mmCIF file of C-alpha atoms in Angstrom:
data_model
loop_
_atom_site.group_PDB
_atom_site.id
_atom_site.type_symbol
_atom_site.label_atom_id
_atom_site.label_comp_id
_atom_site.label_asym_id
_atom_site.label_seq_id
_atom_site.Cartn_x
_atom_site.Cartn_y
_atom_site.Cartn_z
ATOM 1 C CA UNK Q 107 20.784 2.665 11.531
ATOM 2 C CA UNK Q 108 23.476 4.255 9.421
ATOM 3 C CA UNK Q 109 22.567 5.739 5.949
ATOM 4 C CA UNK Q 110 24.428 2.944 4.080
ATOM 5 C CA UNK Q 111 22.464 -0.082 6.044
ATOM 6 C CA UNK Q 112 18.899 2.363 5.343
ATOM 7 C CA UNK Q 113 20.094 2.072 1.565
ATOM 8 C CA UNK Q 114 20.916 -1.605 1.717
ATOM 9 C CA UNK Q 115 17.514 -2.563 3.753
ATOM 10 C CA UNK Q 116 15.743 -0.209 1.051
ATOM 11 C CA UNK Q 117 17.053 -2.276 -1.919
ATOM 12 C CA UNK Q 118 16.272 -5.593 0.022
ATOM 13 C CA UNK Q 119 12.652 -4.622 0.295
ATOM 14 C CA UNK Q 120 12.563 -3.580 -3.589
ATOM 15 C CA UNK Q 121 14.094 -6.724 -4.558
ATOM 16 C CA UNK Q 122 11.331 -8.673 -2.615
ATOM 17 C CA UNK Q 123 8.671 -6.402 -3.928
ATOM 18 C CA UNK Q 124 9.780 -7.215 -7.231
ATOM 19 C CA UNK Q 125 10.442 -10.928 -6.796
ATOM 20 C CA UNK Q 126 6.782 -10.808 -5.455
ATOM 21 C CA UNK Q 127 5.021 -9.015 -8.060
ATOM 22 C CA UNK Q 128 6.926 -11.335 -10.949
ATOM 23 C CA UNK Q 129 6.156 -14.360 -9.284
ATOM 24 C CA UNK Q 130 2.183 -13.201 -9.012
ATOM 25 C CA UNK Q 131 2.117 -12.407 -12.513
ATOM 26 C CA UNK Q 132 3.824 -15.892 -13.588
ATOM 27 C CA UNK Q 133 1.498 -17.846 -11.267
ATOM 28 C CA UNK Q 134 -1.422 -15.884 -12.858
ATOM 29 C CA UNK Q 135 -0.415 -16.758 -16.257
ATOM 30 C CA UNK Q 136 0.159 -13.123 -17.619
ATOM 31 C CA UNK Q 137 3.807 -13.648 -17.822
ATOM 32 C CA UNK Q 138 5.976 -16.435 -19.258
ATOM 33 C CA UNK Q 139 9.723 -16.190 -18.844
ATOM 34 C CA UNK Q 140 10.006 -18.389 -21.883
ATOM 35 C CA UNK Q 141 9.051 -15.325 -24.005
ATOM 36 C CA UNK Q 142 12.774 -14.429 -23.581
ATOM 37 C CA UNK Q 143 13.442 -17.155 -26.020
ATOM 38 C CA UNK Q 144 12.138 -15.069 -29.029
ATOM 39 C CA UNK Q 145 15.710 -13.894 -29.124
ATOM 40 C CA UNK Q 146 16.866 -17.120 -30.063
ATOM 41 C CA UNK Q 147 14.202 -17.852 -32.323
ATOM 42 C CA UNK Q 148 14.388 -14.815 -34.038
ATOM 43 C CA UNK Q 149 18.113 -13.927 -34.441
ATOM 44 C CA UNK Q 150 17.449 -10.684 -36.205
ATOM 45 C CA UNK Q 151 15.305 -9.327 -33.159
ATOM 46 C CA UNK Q 152 18.573 -9.388 -31.038
ATOM 47 C CA UNK Q 153 20.470 -7.677 -33.972
ATOM 48 C CA UNK Q 154 17.485 -5.013 -33.902
ATOM 49 C CA UNK Q 155 17.847 -5.037 -30.005
ATOM 50 C CA UNK Q 156 21.609 -4.057 -30.021
ATOM 51 C CA UNK Q 157 21.335 -1.626 -32.758
ATOM 52 C CA UNK Q 158 18.335 0.229 -30.945
ATOM 53 C CA UNK Q 159 20.428 0.202 -27.905
ATOM 54 C CA UNK Q 160 23.707 1.684 -29.638
ATOM 55 C CA UNK Q 161 21.603 4.186 -31.606
ATOM 56 C CA UNK Q 162 19.105 5.426 -28.737
ATOM 57 C CA UNK Q 163 20.631 4.890 -25.243
ATOM 58 C CA UNK Q 164 24.067 5.425 -26.615
ATOM 59 C CA UNK Q 165 24.234 7.683 -29.635
ATOM 60 C CA UNK Q 166 21.162 9.761 -29.309
ATOM 61 C CA UNK Q 167 21.460 10.341 -25.359
ATOM 62 C CA UNK Q 168 25.314 11.212 -25.657
ATOM 63 C CA UNK Q 169 24.350 13.713 -28.299
ATOM 64 C CA UNK Q 170 21.551 14.948 -25.904
ATOM 65 C CA UNK Q 171 23.962 15.119 -22.932
ATOM 66 C CA UNK Q 172 26.458 16.928 -24.872
ATOM 67 C CA UNK Q 173 23.923 19.454 -25.875
ATOM 68 C CA UNK Q 174 22.994 20.104 -22.157
ATOM 69 C CA UNK Q 175 26.593 20.185 -21.118
ATOM 70 C CA UNK Q 176 27.033 23.355 -23.048
ATOM 71 C CA UNK Q 177 24.274 25.168 -20.564
ATOM 72 C CA UNK Q 178 27.108 24.694 -18.068
ATOM 73 C CA UNK Q 179 29.926 25.984 -20.349
ATOM 74 C CA UNK Q 180 31.491 22.435 -20.421
ATOM 75 C CA UNK Q 181 32.911 20.647 -23.573
ATOM 76 C CA UNK Q 182 33.353 17.039 -23.693
ATOM 77 C CA UNK Q 183 34.864 15.045 -26.521
ATOM 78 C CA UNK Q 184 32.389 12.732 -28.169
ATOM 79 C CA UNK Q 185 34.384 9.700 -27.505
ATOM 80 C CA UNK Q 186 34.829 10.134 -23.755
ATOM 81 C CA UNK Q 187 31.127 11.278 -23.685
ATOM 82 C CA UNK Q 188 30.227 7.893 -25.099
ATOM 83 C CA UNK Q 189 32.564 6.476 -22.117
ATOM 84 C CA UNK Q 190 30.980 8.217 -19.435
ATOM 85 C CA UNK Q 191 27.365 7.138 -21.034
ATOM 86 C CA UNK Q 192 28.205 3.742 -20.815
ATOM 87 C CA UNK Q 193 29.300 4.211 -17.301
ATOM 88 C CA UNK Q 194 26.342 6.144 -16.487
ATOM 89 C CA UNK Q 195 24.110 3.037 -17.661
ATOM 90 C CA UNK Q 196 26.089 0.474 -15.855
ATOM 91 C CA UNK Q 197 25.429 2.519 -12.495
ATOM 92 C CA UNK Q 198 21.591 2.965 -13.273
ATOM 93 C CA UNK Q 199 21.079 -0.777 -13.701
ATOM 94 C CA UNK Q 200 23.766 -2.816 -11.870
ATOM 95 C CA UNK Q 201 25.049 -0.723 -8.785
ATOM 96 C CA UNK Q 202 22.193 -0.027 -6.413
ATOM 97 C CA UNK Q 203 22.235 3.085 -4.678
ATOM 98 C CA UNK Q 204 20.791 6.879 -4.437
ATOM 99 C CA UNK Q 205 23.357 8.152 -6.734
ATOM 100 C CA UNK Q 206 22.159 8.129 -10.223
ATOM 101 C CA UNK Q 207 24.509 7.467 -13.404
ATOM 102 C CA UNK Q 208 23.755 10.792 -14.620
ATOM 103 C CA UNK Q 209 25.150 12.239 -11.627
ATOM 104 C CA UNK Q 210 28.222 9.670 -11.674
ATOM 105 C CA UNK Q 211 29.027 11.173 -15.070
ATOM 106 C CA UNK Q 212 28.460 14.700 -13.937
ATOM 107 C CA UNK Q 213 30.968 14.136 -11.433
ATOM 108 C CA UNK Q 214 33.509 12.814 -13.574
ATOM 109 C CA UNK Q 215 33.202 15.946 -16.091
ATOM 110 C CA UNK Q 216 33.402 18.199 -12.960
ATOM 111 C CA UNK Q 217 36.488 16.739 -11.946
ATOM 112 C CA UNK Q 218 37.894 17.617 -15.558
ATOM 113 C CA UNK Q 219 36.573 21.024 -15.530
ATOM 114 C CA UNK Q 220 37.090 22.186 -12.274
ATOM 115 C CA UNK Q 221 35.150 22.982 -9.022
ATOM 116 C CA UNK Q 222 33.262 26.188 -9.991
ATOM 117 C CA UNK Q 223 31.351 24.160 -12.689
ATOM 118 C CA UNK Q 224 30.424 21.459 -10.139
ATOM 119 C CA UNK Q 225 27.050 22.725 -9.160
ATOM 120 C CA UNK Q 226 25.894 24.014 -13.081
ATOM 121 C CA UNK Q 227 26.772 20.203 -14.117
ATOM 122 C CA UNK Q 228 24.646 18.676 -11.349
ATOM 123 C CA UNK Q 229 21.880 20.648 -12.494
ATOM 124 C CA UNK Q 230 22.407 19.500 -15.896
ATOM 125 C CA UNK Q 231 21.905 15.964 -14.772
ATOM 126 C CA UNK Q 232 18.695 17.244 -13.192
ATOM 127 C CA UNK Q 233 17.703 18.871 -16.654
ATOM 128 C CA UNK Q 234 18.534 15.785 -18.667
ATOM 129 C CA UNK Q 235 16.311 13.855 -16.455
ATOM 130 C CA UNK Q 236 13.194 16.185 -16.958
ATOM 131 C CA UNK Q 237 13.947 16.429 -20.747
ATOM 132 C CA UNK Q 238 14.101 12.549 -21.027
ATOM 133 C CA UNK Q 239 10.583 12.577 -19.501
ATOM 134 C CA UNK Q 240 9.451 15.621 -21.875
ATOM 135 C CA UNK Q 241 10.604 13.582 -24.870
ATOM 136 C CA UNK Q 242 8.669 10.441 -23.865
ATOM 137 C CA UNK Q 243 5.693 12.440 -23.434
ATOM 138 C CA UNK Q 244 6.190 14.796 -26.560
ATOM 139 C CA UNK Q 245 6.288 11.311 -28.651
ATOM 140 C CA UNK Q 246 2.901 10.228 -27.259
ATOM 141 C CA UNK Q 247 1.414 13.854 -27.469
ATOM 142 C CA UNK Q 248 2.364 13.893 -31.404
ATOM 143 C CA UNK Q 249 0.562 10.440 -31.815
ATOM 144 C CA UNK Q 250 -2.399 11.566 -30.094
ATOM 145 C CA UNK Q 251 -2.620 15.190 -32.035
ATOM 146 C CA UNK Q 252 -2.240 13.250 -35.018
ATOM 147 C CA UNK Q 253 -4.824 10.288 -34.702
ATOM 148 C CA UNK Q 254 -6.795 12.230 -31.915
ATOM 149 C CA UNK Q 255 -10.208 11.970 -33.475
ATOM 150 C CA UNK Q 256 -9.484 8.243 -34.425
ATOM 151 C CA UNK Q 257 -8.183 7.137 -31.202
ATOM 152 C CA UNK Q 258 -11.268 9.201 -29.016
ATOM 153 C CA UNK Q 259 -13.894 7.158 -31.174
ATOM 154 C CA UNK Q 260 -12.579 3.977 -29.324
ATOM 155 C CA UNK Q 261 -14.000 4.480 -25.540
ATOM 156 C CA UNK Q 262 -10.917 2.287 -24.665
ATOM 157 C CA UNK Q 263 -8.431 4.959 -25.678
ATOM 158 C CA UNK Q 264 -10.431 7.922 -24.029
ATOM 159 C CA UNK Q 265 -8.798 7.572 -20.389
ATOM 160 C CA UNK Q 266 -5.598 6.944 -22.442
ATOM 161 C CA UNK Q 267 -5.821 10.072 -24.536
ATOM 162 C CA UNK Q 268 -6.863 12.418 -21.563
ATOM 163 C CA UNK Q 269 -3.991 11.274 -19.861
ATOM 164 C CA UNK Q 270 -1.451 11.958 -22.343
ATOM 165 C CA UNK Q 271 -3.055 15.404 -22.892
ATOM 166 C CA UNK Q 272 -2.365 16.162 -19.534
ATOM 167 C CA UNK Q 273 1.162 14.774 -19.393
ATOM 168 C CA UNK Q 274 1.753 17.079 -22.474
ATOM 169 C CA UNK Q 275 0.500 20.032 -20.805
ATOM 170 C CA UNK Q 276 2.876 19.086 -17.432
ATOM 171 C CA UNK Q 277 5.958 17.934 -19.199
ATOM 172 C CA UNK Q 278 6.069 19.868 -22.472
ATOM 173 C CA UNK Q 279 3.901 23.239 -22.139
ATOM 174 C CA UNK Q 280 4.973 23.852 -18.481
ATOM 175 C CA UNK Q 281 8.276 23.843 -18.979
ATOM 176 C CA UNK Q 282 8.170 26.122 -21.814
ATOM 177 C CA UNK Q 283 6.104 28.660 -19.811
ATOM 178 C CA UNK Q 284 8.549 28.240 -16.879
ATOM 179 C CA UNK Q 285 11.498 29.279 -19.028
ATOM 180 C CA UNK Q 286 10.015 32.006 -20.261
ATOM 181 C CA UNK Q 287 9.316 33.204 -16.757
ATOM 182 C CA UNK Q 288 12.772 32.543 -15.882
ATOM 183 C CA UNK Q 289 14.176 34.878 -18.229
ATOM 184 C CA UNK Q 290 11.997 37.693 -17.060
ATOM 185 C CA UNK Q 291 12.010 37.071 -13.533
ATOM 186 C CA UNK Q 292 14.466 34.606 -12.653
ATOM 187 C CA UNK Q 293 16.375 36.201 -9.872
ATOM 188 C CA UNK Q 294 13.208 37.454 -8.241
ATOM 189 C CA UNK Q 295 11.798 33.866 -8.074
ATOM 190 C CA UNK Q 296 14.967 32.370 -6.922
ATOM 191 C CA UNK Q 297 15.270 35.006 -3.885
ATOM 192 C CA UNK Q 298 11.479 34.117 -2.862
ATOM 193 C CA UNK Q 299 12.136 30.240 -3.208
ATOM 194 C CA UNK Q 300 15.328 30.399 -0.844
ATOM 195 C CA UNK Q 301 14.983 29.189 2.688
ATOM 196 C CA UNK Q 302 16.422 26.305 4.815
ATOM 197 C CA UNK Q 303 13.437 23.668 4.392
ATOM 198 C CA UNK Q 304 13.900 20.586 2.264
ATOM 199 C CA UNK Q 305 11.004 21.634 0.126
ATOM 200 C CA UNK Q 306 12.710 25.191 -0.333
ATOM 201 C CA UNK Q 307 15.898 23.536 -1.321
ATOM 202 C CA UNK Q 308 13.895 21.443 -3.793
ATOM 203 C CA UNK Q 309 12.230 24.585 -5.378
ATOM 204 C CA UNK Q 310 15.605 26.432 -5.427
ATOM 205 C CA UNK Q 311 17.082 23.464 -7.238
ATOM 206 C CA UNK Q 312 14.206 23.600 -10.102
ATOM 207 C CA UNK Q 313 14.459 27.454 -10.378
ATOM 208 C CA UNK Q 314 18.240 27.312 -10.726
ATOM 209 C CA UNK Q 315 17.959 24.650 -13.213
ATOM 210 C CA UNK Q 316 15.157 26.392 -15.294
ATOM 211 C CA UNK Q 317 17.322 29.594 -14.924
ATOM 212 C CA UNK Q 318 20.331 27.843 -16.643
ATOM 213 C CA UNK Q 319 18.168 26.495 -19.428
ATOM 214 C CA UNK Q 320 16.538 29.877 -19.934
ATOM 215 C CA UNK Q 321 20.297 31.233 -20.757
ATOM 216 C CA UNK Q 322 20.439 28.779 -24.035
ATOM 217 C CA UNK Q 323 17.069 27.470 -25.076
ATOM 218 C CA UNK Q 324 18.346 26.024 -28.318
ATOM 219 C CA UNK Q 325 20.386 23.848 -26.425
ATOM 220 C CA UNK Q 326 17.182 22.564 -24.743
ATOM 221 C CA UNK Q 327 15.241 22.138 -28.045
ATOM 222 C CA UNK Q 328 18.232 20.034 -29.468
ATOM 223 C CA UNK Q 329 17.959 18.062 -26.414
ATOM 224 C CA UNK Q 330 14.223 17.742 -26.607
ATOM 225 C CA UNK Q 331 14.198 16.527 -30.277
ATOM 226 C CA UNK Q 332 17.058 13.818 -29.377
ATOM 227 C CA UNK Q 333 15.037 12.571 -26.414
ATOM 228 C CA UNK Q 334 12.229 12.145 -28.803
ATOM 229 C CA UNK Q 335 14.372 10.078 -31.080
ATOM 230 C CA UNK Q 336 15.599 8.197 -28.211
ATOM 231 C CA UNK Q 337 11.944 7.115 -27.229
ATOM 232 C CA UNK Q 338 10.639 6.785 -30.977
ATOM 233 C CA UNK Q 339 13.350 4.199 -31.647
ATOM 234 C CA UNK Q 340 12.416 2.424 -28.547
ATOM 235 C CA UNK Q 341 8.772 2.445 -29.408
ATOM 236 C CA UNK Q 342 9.409 0.845 -32.870
ATOM 237 C CA UNK Q 343 11.328 -1.998 -31.272
ATOM 238 C CA UNK Q 344 8.648 -2.447 -28.515
ATOM 239 C CA UNK Q 345 6.156 -2.513 -31.157
ATOM 240 C CA UNK Q 346 8.071 -5.063 -33.244
ATOM 241 C CA UNK Q 347 8.339 -7.287 -29.809
ATOM 242 C CA UNK Q 348 4.851 -7.026 -29.469
ATOM 243 C CA UNK Q 349 3.988 -8.051 -32.951
ATOM 244 C CA UNK Q 350 6.189 -11.252 -32.605
ATOM 245 C CA UNK Q 351 4.316 -12.171 -29.325
ATOM 246 C CA UNK Q 352 0.651 -11.508 -30.054
ATOM 247 C CA UNK Q 353 1.232 -13.246 -33.664
ATOM 248 C CA UNK Q 354 -0.299 -10.326 -35.586
ATOM 249 C CA UNK Q 355 0.555 -7.009 -36.674
ATOM 250 C CA UNK Q 356 0.361 -4.515 -33.635
ATOM 251 C CA UNK Q 357 -0.141 -0.811 -34.750
ATOM 252 C CA UNK Q 358 2.609 1.433 -33.859
ATOM 253 C CA UNK Q 359 -0.320 4.011 -32.682
ATOM 254 C CA UNK Q 360 -1.580 1.550 -30.160
ATOM 255 C CA UNK Q 361 1.978 1.262 -28.459
ATOM 256 C CA UNK Q 362 2.852 5.133 -28.765
ATOM 257 C CA UNK Q 363 -0.075 5.750 -26.564
ATOM 258 C CA UNK Q 364 0.540 3.217 -23.868
ATOM 259 C CA UNK Q 365 4.271 2.934 -23.883
ATOM 260 C CA UNK Q 366 5.031 6.505 -21.957
ATOM 261 C CA UNK Q 367 2.328 5.703 -19.640
ATOM 262 C CA UNK Q 368 3.880 2.293 -19.002
ATOM 263 C CA UNK Q 369 7.311 3.858 -18.793
ATOM 264 C CA UNK Q 370 6.349 6.412 -16.397
ATOM 265 C CA UNK Q 371 5.124 3.767 -13.926
ATOM 266 C CA UNK Q 372 8.744 2.873 -13.515
ATOM 267 C CA UNK Q 373 9.288 6.024 -11.697
ATOM 268 C CA UNK Q 374 7.601 4.460 -8.662
ATOM 269 C CA UNK Q 375 10.593 3.669 -6.149
ATOM 270 C CA UNK Q 376 9.116 0.572 -5.098
ATOM 271 C CA UNK Q 377 10.972 -2.276 -7.280
ATOM 272 C CA UNK Q 378 14.619 -2.591 -8.601
ATOM 273 C CA UNK Q 379 14.716 -0.780 -11.876
ATOM 274 C CA UNK Q 380 11.014 -0.974 -12.193
ATOM 275 C CA UNK Q 381 10.586 -4.500 -12.815
ATOM 276 C CA UNK Q 382 7.735 -5.861 -11.606
ATOM 277 C CA UNK Q 383 5.960 -2.663 -11.337
ATOM 278 C CA UNK Q 384 6.602 -2.231 -15.353
ATOM 279 C CA UNK Q 385 5.476 -5.758 -16.104
ATOM 280 C CA UNK Q 386 2.221 -5.135 -14.129
ATOM 281 C CA UNK Q 387 1.527 -1.656 -15.943
ATOM 282 C CA UNK Q 388 1.888 -2.835 -19.225
ATOM 283 C CA UNK Q 389 -0.148 -5.973 -18.740
ATOM 284 C CA UNK Q 390 -3.065 -3.719 -17.671
ATOM 285 C CA UNK Q 391 -2.504 -1.240 -20.561
ATOM 286 C CA UNK Q 392 -2.185 -3.927 -23.083
ATOM 287 C CA UNK Q 393 -5.769 -5.235 -21.825
ATOM 288 C CA UNK Q 394 -7.276 -1.719 -22.135
ATOM 289 C CA UNK Q 395 -6.322 -1.391 -25.770
ATOM 290 C CA UNK Q 396 -7.250 -5.092 -26.615
ATOM 291 C CA UNK Q 397 -3.810 -6.522 -26.853
ATOM 292 C CA UNK Q 398 -2.396 -9.730 -25.284
ATOM 293 C CA UNK Q 399 1.028 -10.439 -23.912
ATOM 294 C CA UNK Q 400 1.579 -6.868 -22.044
ATOM 295 C CA UNK Q 401 3.914 -8.261 -19.392
ATOM 296 C CA UNK Q 402 5.713 -10.636 -22.003
ATOM 297 C CA UNK Q 403 6.176 -7.795 -24.259
ATOM 298 C CA UNK Q 404 7.778 -5.238 -21.395
ATOM 299 C CA UNK Q 405 9.824 -8.499 -20.326
ATOM 300 C CA UNK Q 406 11.284 -9.084 -23.527
ATOM 301 C CA UNK Q 407 12.211 -5.131 -23.924
ATOM 302 C CA UNK Q 408 13.193 -4.800 -20.310
ATOM 303 C CA UNK Q 409 15.968 -7.489 -20.529
ATOM 304 C CA UNK Q 410 16.709 -6.620 -24.367
ATOM 305 C CA UNK Q 411 17.842 -3.007 -23.140
ATOM 306 C CA UNK Q 412 18.996 -3.651 -19.701
ATOM 307 C CA UNK Q 413 21.683 -6.526 -20.777
ATOM 308 C CA UNK Q 414 23.969 -4.640 -22.856
ATOM 309 C CA UNK Q 415 24.326 -2.002 -19.831
ATOM 310 C CA UNK Q 416 26.292 -4.481 -18.196
ATOM 311 C CA UNK Q 417 29.088 -3.813 -20.463
ATOM 312 C CA UNK Q 418 29.284 -0.594 -19.052
ATOM 313 C CA UNK Q 419 31.545 -1.998 -16.396
ATOM 314 C CA UNK Q 420 34.404 -2.207 -19.190
ATOM 315 C CA UNK Q 421 34.842 1.838 -19.495
ATOM 316 C CA UNK Q 422 34.389 1.926 -15.807
ATOM 317 C CA UNK Q 423 37.207 -0.225 -15.130
ATOM 318 C CA UNK Q 424 39.280 1.893 -17.586
ATOM 319 C CA UNK Q 425 38.336 5.011 -15.610
ATOM 320 C CA UNK Q 426 39.275 3.831 -12.289
ATOM 321 C CA UNK Q 427 42.656 2.676 -13.729
ATOM 322 C CA UNK Q 428 43.053 6.057 -15.311
ATOM 323 C CA UNK Q 429 42.363 8.096 -12.083
ATOM 324 C CA UNK Q 430 44.376 5.712 -9.767
ATOM 325 C CA UNK Q 431 47.421 6.433 -12.461
ATOM 326 C CA UNK Q 432 47.074 10.155 -12.374
ATOM 327 C CA UNK Q 433 46.394 10.706 -8.492
ATOM 328 C CA UNK Q 434 49.306 8.301 -7.575
ATOM 329 C CA UNK Q 435 52.198 11.068 -8.038
ATOM 330 C CA UNK Q 436 50.270 13.497 -5.921
ATOM 331 C CA UNK Q 437 49.328 10.822 -3.448
ATOM 332 C CA UNK Q 438 52.645 9.741 -3.022
ATOM 333 C CA UNK Q 439 54.100 13.025 -2.071
ATOM 334 C CA UNK Q 440 51.574 13.048 0.736
ATOM 335 C CA UNK Q 441 52.480 9.464 1.962
ATOM 336 C CA UNK Q 442 49.171 7.986 0.960
ATOM 337 C CA UNK Q 443 47.238 6.890 -2.303
ATOM 338 C CA UNK Q 444 43.580 7.511 -2.362
ATOM 339 C CA UNK Q 445 41.334 4.984 -3.712
ATOM 340 C CA UNK Q 446 39.756 5.410 -7.136
ATOM 341 C CA UNK Q 447 35.952 6.273 -7.304
ATOM 342 C CA UNK Q 448 33.502 3.667 -6.157
ATOM 343 C CA UNK Q 449 29.750 3.346 -6.237
ATOM 344 C CA UNK Q 450 29.514 4.641 -2.655
ATOM 345 C CA UNK Q 451 32.078 7.041 -3.110
ATOM 346 C CA UNK Q 452 31.332 9.022 -6.627
ATOM 347 C CA UNK Q 453 34.345 10.850 -8.446
ATOM 348 C CA UNK Q 454 34.564 14.587 -7.673
#
């Protein structure tokens, strides 16, 4: 079986798993697809949803990426960075495959910057994922540190508080220590980690990424703060949605404690875009803190934030046309015109 056939089969399996989980939740009565009607019943919610998407997924995320690009010595105008961010979101949601949107936008920049920056730019894509997770955990950790005593008094919250503290140690404290080690012993650690195995390759990739970050820690701090902004704004929207569905005020502190754990469940590569798995995770997390409609709240948030990503096809088509126009003179001299980049053939 070819790699492409395996990829399609794996995606088909994920779609089946997603459909099965969603159908089970609907049959159980835990998920009501009519909850999406909240956007029609409360037009202001739709407005807030779009504003949050523009502010967090486009604005803050683009600024975070530009801050990290400085690690690779690349400078991208804000307008073009926004365009590539939209393309990235489009690839992440609409086009199945092993190449994430963050890699796609890195390859577009590498095309403009030159081949010598290709590896650092791909490392930036890896760092961006780590910083995104660290920002998510940092917001939850901040809430736990501020309201730790109050939360710990409730037995329902103790497992969640413990989990957040452990995640905080892993995603926030751990990288800080690792960056410090890279500044002192980076070259030696990278030499020890080198080898032909896949594990050695992964370790080398991680070490190289942290060495890149250690050269300019201020960029990492900026990116982390922006990541916290992304997730903080999303948590506010999620809290608003939960309040509408529950019919009473849902405390932000409750949502901030369970939201990161629910989102981390989306990393399990067993469903399409995390659907199904996320629905089930939030249903159980809401029950743990004494709230109803967990699956419905995630469903509303999921489609509210996934839907606008489809419009990323507009800048993607514009980029394809531009690349085809630029490449045409060179290809004509060689007697052939190469196709514009596609999902299975990333730009590079």
